[in-house]
Every structure is written in structure tokens, then in C-alpha cells.
PDB file of C-alpha atoms in Angstrom:
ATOM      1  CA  UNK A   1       5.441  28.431 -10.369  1.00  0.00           C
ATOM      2  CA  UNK A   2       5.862  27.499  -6.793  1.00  0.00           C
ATOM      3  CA  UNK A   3       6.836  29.615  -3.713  1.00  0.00           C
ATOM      4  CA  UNK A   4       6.767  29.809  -0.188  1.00  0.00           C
ATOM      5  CA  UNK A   5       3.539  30.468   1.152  1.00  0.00           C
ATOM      6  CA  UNK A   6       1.426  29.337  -2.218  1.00  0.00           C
ATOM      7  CA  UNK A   7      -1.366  27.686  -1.470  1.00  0.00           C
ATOM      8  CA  UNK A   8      -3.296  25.124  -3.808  1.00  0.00           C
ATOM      9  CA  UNK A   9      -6.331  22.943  -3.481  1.00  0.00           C
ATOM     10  CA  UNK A  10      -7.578  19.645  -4.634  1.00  0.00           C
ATOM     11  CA  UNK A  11     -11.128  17.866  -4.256  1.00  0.00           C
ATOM     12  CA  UNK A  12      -9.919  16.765  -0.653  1.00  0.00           C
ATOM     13  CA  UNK A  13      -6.981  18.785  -0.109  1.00  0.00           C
ATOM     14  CA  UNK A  14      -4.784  22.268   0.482  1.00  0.00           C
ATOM     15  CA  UNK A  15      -1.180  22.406   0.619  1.00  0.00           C
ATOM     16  CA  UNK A  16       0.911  25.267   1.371  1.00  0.00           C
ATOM     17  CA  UNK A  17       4.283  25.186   0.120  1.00  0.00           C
ATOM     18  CA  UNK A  18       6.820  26.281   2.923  1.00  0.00           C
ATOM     19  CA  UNK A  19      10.754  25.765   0.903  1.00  0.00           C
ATOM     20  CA  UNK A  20      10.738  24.705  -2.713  1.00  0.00           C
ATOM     21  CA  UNK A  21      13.389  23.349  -4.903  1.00  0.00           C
ATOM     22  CA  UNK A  22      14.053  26.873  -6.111  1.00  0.00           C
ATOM     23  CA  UNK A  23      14.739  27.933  -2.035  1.00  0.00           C
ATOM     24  CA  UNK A  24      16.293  24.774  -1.131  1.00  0.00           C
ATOM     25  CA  UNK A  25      18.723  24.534  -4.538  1.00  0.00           C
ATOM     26  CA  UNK A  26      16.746  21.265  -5.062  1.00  0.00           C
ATOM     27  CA  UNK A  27      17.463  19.332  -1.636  1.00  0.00           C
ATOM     28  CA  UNK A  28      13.955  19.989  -0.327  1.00  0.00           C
ATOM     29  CA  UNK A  29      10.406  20.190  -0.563  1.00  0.00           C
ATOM     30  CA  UNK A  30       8.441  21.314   2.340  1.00  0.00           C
ATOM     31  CA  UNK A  31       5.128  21.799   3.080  1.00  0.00           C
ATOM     32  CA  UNK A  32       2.509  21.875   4.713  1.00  0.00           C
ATOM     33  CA  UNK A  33      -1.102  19.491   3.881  1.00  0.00           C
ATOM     34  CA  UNK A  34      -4.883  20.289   5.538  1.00  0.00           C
ATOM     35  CA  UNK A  35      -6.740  16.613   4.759  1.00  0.00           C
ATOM     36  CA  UNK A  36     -10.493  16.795   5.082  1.00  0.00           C
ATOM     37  CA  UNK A  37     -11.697  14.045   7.619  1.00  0.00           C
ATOM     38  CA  UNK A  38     -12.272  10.292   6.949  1.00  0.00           C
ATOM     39  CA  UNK A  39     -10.745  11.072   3.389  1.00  0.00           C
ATOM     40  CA  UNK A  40      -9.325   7.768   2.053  1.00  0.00           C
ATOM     41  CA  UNK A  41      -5.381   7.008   1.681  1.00  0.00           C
ATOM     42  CA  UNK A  42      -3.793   8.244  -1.450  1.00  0.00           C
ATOM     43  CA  UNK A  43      -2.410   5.723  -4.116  1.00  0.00           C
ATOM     44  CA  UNK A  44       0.704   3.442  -2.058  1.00  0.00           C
ATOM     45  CA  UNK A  45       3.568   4.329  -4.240  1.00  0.00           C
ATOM     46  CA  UNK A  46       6.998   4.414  -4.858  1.00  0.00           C
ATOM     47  CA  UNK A  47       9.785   7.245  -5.017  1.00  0.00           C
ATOM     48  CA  UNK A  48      12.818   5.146  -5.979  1.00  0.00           C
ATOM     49  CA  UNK A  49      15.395   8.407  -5.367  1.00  0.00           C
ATOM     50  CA  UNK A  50      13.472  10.165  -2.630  1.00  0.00           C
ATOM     51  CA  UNK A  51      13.050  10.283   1.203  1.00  0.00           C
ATOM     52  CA  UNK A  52       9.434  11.079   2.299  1.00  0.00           C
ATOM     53  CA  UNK A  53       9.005  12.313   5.489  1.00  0.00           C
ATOM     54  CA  UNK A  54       5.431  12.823   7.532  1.00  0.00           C
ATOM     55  CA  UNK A  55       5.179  15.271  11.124  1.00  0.00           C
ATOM     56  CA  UNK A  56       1.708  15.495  12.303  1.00  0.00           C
ATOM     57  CA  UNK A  57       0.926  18.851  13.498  1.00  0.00           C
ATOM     58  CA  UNK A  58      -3.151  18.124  14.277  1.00  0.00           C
ATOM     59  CA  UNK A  59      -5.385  15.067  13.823  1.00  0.00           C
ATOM     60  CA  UNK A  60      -4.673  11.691  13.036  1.00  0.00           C
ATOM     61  CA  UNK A  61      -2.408  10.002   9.896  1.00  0.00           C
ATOM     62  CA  UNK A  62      -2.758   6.577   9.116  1.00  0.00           C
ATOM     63  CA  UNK A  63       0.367   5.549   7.127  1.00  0.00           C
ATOM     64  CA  UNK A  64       1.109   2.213   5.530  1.00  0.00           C
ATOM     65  CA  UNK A  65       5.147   1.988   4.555  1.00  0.00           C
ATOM     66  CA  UNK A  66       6.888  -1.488   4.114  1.00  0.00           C
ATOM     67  CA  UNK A  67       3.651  -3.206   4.592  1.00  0.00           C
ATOM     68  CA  UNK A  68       3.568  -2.152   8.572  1.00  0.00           C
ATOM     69  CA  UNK A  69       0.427  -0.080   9.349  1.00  0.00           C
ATOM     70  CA  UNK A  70       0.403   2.455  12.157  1.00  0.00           C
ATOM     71  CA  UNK A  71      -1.595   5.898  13.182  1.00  0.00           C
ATOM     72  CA  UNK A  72       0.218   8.855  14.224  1.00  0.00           C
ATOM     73  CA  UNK A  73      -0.921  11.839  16.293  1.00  0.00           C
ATOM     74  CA  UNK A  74       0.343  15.361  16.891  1.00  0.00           C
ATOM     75  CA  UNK A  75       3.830  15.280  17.042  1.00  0.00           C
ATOM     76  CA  UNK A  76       4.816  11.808  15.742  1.00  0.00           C
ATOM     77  CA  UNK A  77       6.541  11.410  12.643  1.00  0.00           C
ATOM     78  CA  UNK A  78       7.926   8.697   9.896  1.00  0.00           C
ATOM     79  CA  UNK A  79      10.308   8.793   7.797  1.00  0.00           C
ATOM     80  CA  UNK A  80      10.089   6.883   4.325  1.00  0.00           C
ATOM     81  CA  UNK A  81      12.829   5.672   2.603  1.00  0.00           C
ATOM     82  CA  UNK A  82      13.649   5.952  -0.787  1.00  0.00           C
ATOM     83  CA  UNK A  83      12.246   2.737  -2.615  1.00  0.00           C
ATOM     84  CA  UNK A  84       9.816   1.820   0.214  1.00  0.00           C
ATOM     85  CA  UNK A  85       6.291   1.620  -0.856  1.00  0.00           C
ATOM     86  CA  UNK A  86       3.971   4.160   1.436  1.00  0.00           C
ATOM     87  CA  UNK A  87       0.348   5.615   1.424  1.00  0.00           C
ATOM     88  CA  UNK A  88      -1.169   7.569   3.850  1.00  0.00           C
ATOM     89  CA  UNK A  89      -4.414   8.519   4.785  1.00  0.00           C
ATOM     90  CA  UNK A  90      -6.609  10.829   7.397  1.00  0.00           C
ATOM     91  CA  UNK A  91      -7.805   8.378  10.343  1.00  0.00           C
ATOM     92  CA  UNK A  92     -10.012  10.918  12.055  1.00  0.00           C
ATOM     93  CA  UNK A  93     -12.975  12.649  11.624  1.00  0.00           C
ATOM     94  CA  UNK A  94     -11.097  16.341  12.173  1.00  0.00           C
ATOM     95  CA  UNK A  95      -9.165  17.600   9.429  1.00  0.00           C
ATOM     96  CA  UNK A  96      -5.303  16.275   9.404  1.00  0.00           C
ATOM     97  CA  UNK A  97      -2.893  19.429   9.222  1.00  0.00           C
ATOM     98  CA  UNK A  98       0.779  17.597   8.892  1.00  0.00           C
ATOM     99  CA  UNK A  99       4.218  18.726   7.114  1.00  0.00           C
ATOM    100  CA  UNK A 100       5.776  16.273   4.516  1.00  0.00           C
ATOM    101  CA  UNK A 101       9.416  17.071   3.237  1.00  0.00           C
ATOM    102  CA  UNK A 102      10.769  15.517   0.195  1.00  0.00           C
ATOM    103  CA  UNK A 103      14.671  14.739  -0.411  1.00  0.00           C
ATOM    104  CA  UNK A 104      15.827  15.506  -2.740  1.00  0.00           C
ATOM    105  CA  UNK A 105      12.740  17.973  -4.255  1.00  0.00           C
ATOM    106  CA  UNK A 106      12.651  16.765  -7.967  1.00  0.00           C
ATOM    107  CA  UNK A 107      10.431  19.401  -8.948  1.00  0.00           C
ATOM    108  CA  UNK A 108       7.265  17.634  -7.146  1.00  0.00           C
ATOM    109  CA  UNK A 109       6.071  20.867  -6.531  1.00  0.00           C
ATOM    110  CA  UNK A 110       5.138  21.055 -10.450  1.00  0.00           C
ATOM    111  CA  UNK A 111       3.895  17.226  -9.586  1.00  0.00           C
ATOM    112  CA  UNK A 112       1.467  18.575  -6.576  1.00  0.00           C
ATOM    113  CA  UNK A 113       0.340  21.493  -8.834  1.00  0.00           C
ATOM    114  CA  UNK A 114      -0.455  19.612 -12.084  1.00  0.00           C
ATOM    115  CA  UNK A 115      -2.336  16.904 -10.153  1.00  0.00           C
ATOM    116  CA  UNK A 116      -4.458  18.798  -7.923  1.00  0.00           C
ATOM    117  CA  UNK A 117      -5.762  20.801 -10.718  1.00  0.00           C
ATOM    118  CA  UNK A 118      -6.327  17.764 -13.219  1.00  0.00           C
ATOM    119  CA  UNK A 119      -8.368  16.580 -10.075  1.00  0.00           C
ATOM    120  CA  UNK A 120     -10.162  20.300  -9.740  1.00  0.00           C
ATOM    121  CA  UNK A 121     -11.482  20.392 -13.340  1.00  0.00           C
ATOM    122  CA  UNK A 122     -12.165  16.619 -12.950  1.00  0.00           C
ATOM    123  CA  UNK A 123      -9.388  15.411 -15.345  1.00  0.00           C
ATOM    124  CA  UNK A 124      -7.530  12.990 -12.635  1.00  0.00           C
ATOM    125  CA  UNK A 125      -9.222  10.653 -10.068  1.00  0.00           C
ATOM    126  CA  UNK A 126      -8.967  12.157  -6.837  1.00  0.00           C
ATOM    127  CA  UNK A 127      -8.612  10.083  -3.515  1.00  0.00           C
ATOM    128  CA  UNK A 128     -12.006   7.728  -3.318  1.00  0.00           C
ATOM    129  CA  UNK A 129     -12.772   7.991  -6.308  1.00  0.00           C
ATOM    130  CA  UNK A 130     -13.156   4.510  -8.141  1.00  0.00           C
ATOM    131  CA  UNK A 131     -13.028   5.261 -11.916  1.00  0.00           C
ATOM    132  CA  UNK A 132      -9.594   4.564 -13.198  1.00  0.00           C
ATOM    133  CA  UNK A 133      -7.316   7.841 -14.378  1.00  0.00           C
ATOM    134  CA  UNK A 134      -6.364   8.691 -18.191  1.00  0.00           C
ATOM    135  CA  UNK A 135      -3.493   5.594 -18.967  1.00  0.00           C
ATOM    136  CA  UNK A 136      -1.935   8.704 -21.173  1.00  0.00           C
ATOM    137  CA  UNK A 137      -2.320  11.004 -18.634  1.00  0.00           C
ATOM    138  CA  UNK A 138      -1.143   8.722 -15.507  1.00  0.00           C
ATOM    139  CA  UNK A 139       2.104   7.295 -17.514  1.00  0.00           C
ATOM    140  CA  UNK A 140       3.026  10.909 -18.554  1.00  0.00           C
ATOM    141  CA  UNK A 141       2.680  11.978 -14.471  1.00  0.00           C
ATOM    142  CA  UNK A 142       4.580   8.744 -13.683  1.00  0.00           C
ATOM    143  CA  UNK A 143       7.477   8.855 -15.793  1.00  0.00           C
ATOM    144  CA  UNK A 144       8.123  12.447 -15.314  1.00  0.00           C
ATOM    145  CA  UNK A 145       8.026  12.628 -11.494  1.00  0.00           C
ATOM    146  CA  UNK A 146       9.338   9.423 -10.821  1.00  0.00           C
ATOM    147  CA  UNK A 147       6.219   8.401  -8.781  1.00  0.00           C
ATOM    148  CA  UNK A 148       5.809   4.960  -9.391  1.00  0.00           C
ATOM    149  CA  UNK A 149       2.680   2.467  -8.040  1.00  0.00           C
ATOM    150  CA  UNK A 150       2.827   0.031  -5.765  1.00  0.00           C
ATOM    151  CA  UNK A 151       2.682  -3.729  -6.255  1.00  0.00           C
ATOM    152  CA  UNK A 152       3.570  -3.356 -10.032  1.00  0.00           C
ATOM    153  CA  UNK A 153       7.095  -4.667 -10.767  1.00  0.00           C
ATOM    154  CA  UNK A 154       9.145  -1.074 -11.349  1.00  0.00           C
ATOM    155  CA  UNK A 155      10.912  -2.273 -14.499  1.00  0.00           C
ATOM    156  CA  UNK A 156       7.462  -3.549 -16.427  1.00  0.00           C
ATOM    157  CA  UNK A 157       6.421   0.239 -15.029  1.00  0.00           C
ATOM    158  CA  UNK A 158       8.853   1.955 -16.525  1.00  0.00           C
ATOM    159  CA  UNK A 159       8.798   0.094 -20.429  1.00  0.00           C
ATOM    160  CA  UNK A 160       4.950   0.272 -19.688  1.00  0.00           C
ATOM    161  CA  UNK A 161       4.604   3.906 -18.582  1.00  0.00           C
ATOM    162  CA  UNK A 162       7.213   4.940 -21.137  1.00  0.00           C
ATOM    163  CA  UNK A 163       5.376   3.587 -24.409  1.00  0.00           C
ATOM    164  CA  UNK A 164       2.211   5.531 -23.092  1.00  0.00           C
ATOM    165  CA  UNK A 165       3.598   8.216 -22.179  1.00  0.00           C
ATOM    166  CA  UNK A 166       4.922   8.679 -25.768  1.00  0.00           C
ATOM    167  CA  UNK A 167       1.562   7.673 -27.158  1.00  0.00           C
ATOM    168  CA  UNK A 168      -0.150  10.744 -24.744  1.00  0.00           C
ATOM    169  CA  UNK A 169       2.358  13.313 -26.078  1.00  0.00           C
ATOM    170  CA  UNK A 170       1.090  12.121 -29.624  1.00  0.00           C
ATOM    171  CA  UNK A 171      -2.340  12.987 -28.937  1.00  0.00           C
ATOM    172  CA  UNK A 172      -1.683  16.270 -26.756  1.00  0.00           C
ATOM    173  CA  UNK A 173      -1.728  15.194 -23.288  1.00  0.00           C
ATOM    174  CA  UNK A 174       1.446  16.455 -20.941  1.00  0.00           C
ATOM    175  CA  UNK A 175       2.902  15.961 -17.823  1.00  0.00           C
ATOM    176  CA  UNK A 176       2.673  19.554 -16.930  1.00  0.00           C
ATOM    177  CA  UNK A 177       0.051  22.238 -18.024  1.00  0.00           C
ATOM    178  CA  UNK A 178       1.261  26.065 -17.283  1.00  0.00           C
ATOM    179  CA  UNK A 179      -2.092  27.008 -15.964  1.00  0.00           C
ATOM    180  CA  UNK A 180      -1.822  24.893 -12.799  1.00  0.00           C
ATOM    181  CA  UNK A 181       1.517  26.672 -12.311  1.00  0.00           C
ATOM    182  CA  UNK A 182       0.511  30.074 -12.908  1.00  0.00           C
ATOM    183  CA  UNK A 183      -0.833  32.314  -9.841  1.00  0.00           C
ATOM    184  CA  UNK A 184      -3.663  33.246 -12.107  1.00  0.00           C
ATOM    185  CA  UNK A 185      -5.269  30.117 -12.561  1.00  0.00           C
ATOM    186  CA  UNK A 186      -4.151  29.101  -8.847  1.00  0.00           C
ATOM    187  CA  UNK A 187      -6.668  29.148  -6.084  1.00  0.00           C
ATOM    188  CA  UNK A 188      -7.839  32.161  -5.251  1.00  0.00           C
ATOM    189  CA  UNK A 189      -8.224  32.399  -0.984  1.00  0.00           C
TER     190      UNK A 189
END
């Protein structure tokens, strides 16, 4: 379960969760992301009911939303609308240490958990990585978190995503696992 001042690690990336849904009541998520250098931009995407917002504490953020490119530095932000398709990336060298808020939270903390440690024990593509994920796995992340791709039509997404996601249930796969939740399978620091 996520708190303030968790901390949990993927391939590329740490996060430490500053206010979750739990301290927020569900309005926010807020924390805090360490990007190793020259690591490639995440997956553009869509969150059709939630605001994504970027402030750059150290290092440099490329961000794509709307189709306009731009790189911020220390102290710049953006602010993502709901519906707008976005990706980031780290456009330096140094390690990119920025804050991202969600509104409202929609449990992405269990999102942010579940996929970093698919991506730990090699389960889940991680950024760079060119072999496609799990179609079970990927719908079942999808549907639940409301975290939809880029460039794909939303509706074909959704009947899509939905029939696989039913289909990975069937054979055991799940859009959550406990043991990326649970301090004792977290990251130990």
C-alpha cells in the first residue's frame, strides 16, 4: 500500500510518493520521480478524467502534450489536461528529479507500483525497451487505470482492451499483484 515517503524503483526509475489518494481523500497524487539520464520518453498516453501536472526540480524534461514539443528546466512546469495526449522524457545526461501531481488520484499509486515491479522482475517492457508487453497484461493495466495509448481511437481501446482484459483474468493475469504493494516485497533502500 502506498504512503508518504515510500519509495519504489523501476529499471530506469524511483519515485517517492509525497500525498496519496488515501491523504488527499482521492483529489491528489503527488510525487516525486529521479529519471536516469538520456532515458527515453515513456509511452504518449491518455488520461481521459485526469490532470497531469510536471515541476522540474533538477535536470532537463522533454515533454510532448497536444503534439507541441518543448524542454523544461528547473523550475518550469506544464500542466496536462485531461484527454490531451502527453509523454515525457529525460533530455539530459544528469538524472531528472521533477514532481508530477495527478487530479483526481484514481488509485495510480497501485498503477505506479504494479508497473514498476512487472518491469523489475522483467514482466512489463520498461522505457527503451522494444519487445512489445503481455496484450493480457497491458489491457488489464489499461482498463483498470484508465491509462489509455496514444494514436489509437479511445472507443476501439476500450471494446479492444476490455475483451483482453477478460481473456487475461481467464488465464490468471491481474491488474494488480499484492506483492508490489506490500512494504515487504518493496524496495529495500
Amino acid at each position: 500500500m502506498a504512503y508518504a515517503g515510500k519509495e519504489i524503483e523501476s529499471p530506469s526509475t524511483r519515485l517517492v510518493f509525497k500525498q496519496t489518494t488515501s491523504d488527499t481523500n482521492g483529489k491528489l497524487l503527488q510525487f516525486e520521480q529521479f529519471v536516469r539520464g538520456n532515458n527515453p520518453e515513456v509511452p504518449e498516453h491518455i488520461h481521459p478524467r485526469q490532470e497531469e501536472r510536471f515541476v522540474v526540480l533538477s535536470g532537463r524534461m522533454g515533454v510532448r502534450a497536444a503534439g507541441k514539443e518543448q524542454v523544461l528546466g528547473p523550475d518550469e512546469e506544464i500542466t496536462v489536461p485531461p484527454g490531451t495526449p502527453h509523454t515525457f522524457w529525460n533530455a539530459g545526461d544528469e538524472e531528472l528529479h521533477h514532481i508530477v501531481e495527478l487530479r483526481p488520484a484514481k488509485n495510480m499509486e497501485t498503477f505506479f507500483e504494479t508497473v514498476f515491479g512487472l518491469q523489475r522482475d522483467g514482466k512489463f517492457p520498461a522505457e527503451g525497451e522494444r519487445r512489445p508487453p503481455n496484450l493480457f497484461q497491458g489491457a488489464l493495466i489499461v482498463t483498470e487505470y484508465e491509462n489509455y495509448l496514444a494514436g489509437i481511437p479511445m472507443a476501439i481501446q476500450k471494446v479492444l482492451f476490455r475483451a483482453l482484459a477478460f481473456a487475461g483474468k481467464l488465464l490468471g493475469y491481474r491488474s494488480s499483484y499484492p506483492k508490489y504493494s506490500d512494504d515487504k516485497w518493496g524496495v529495500a533502500r
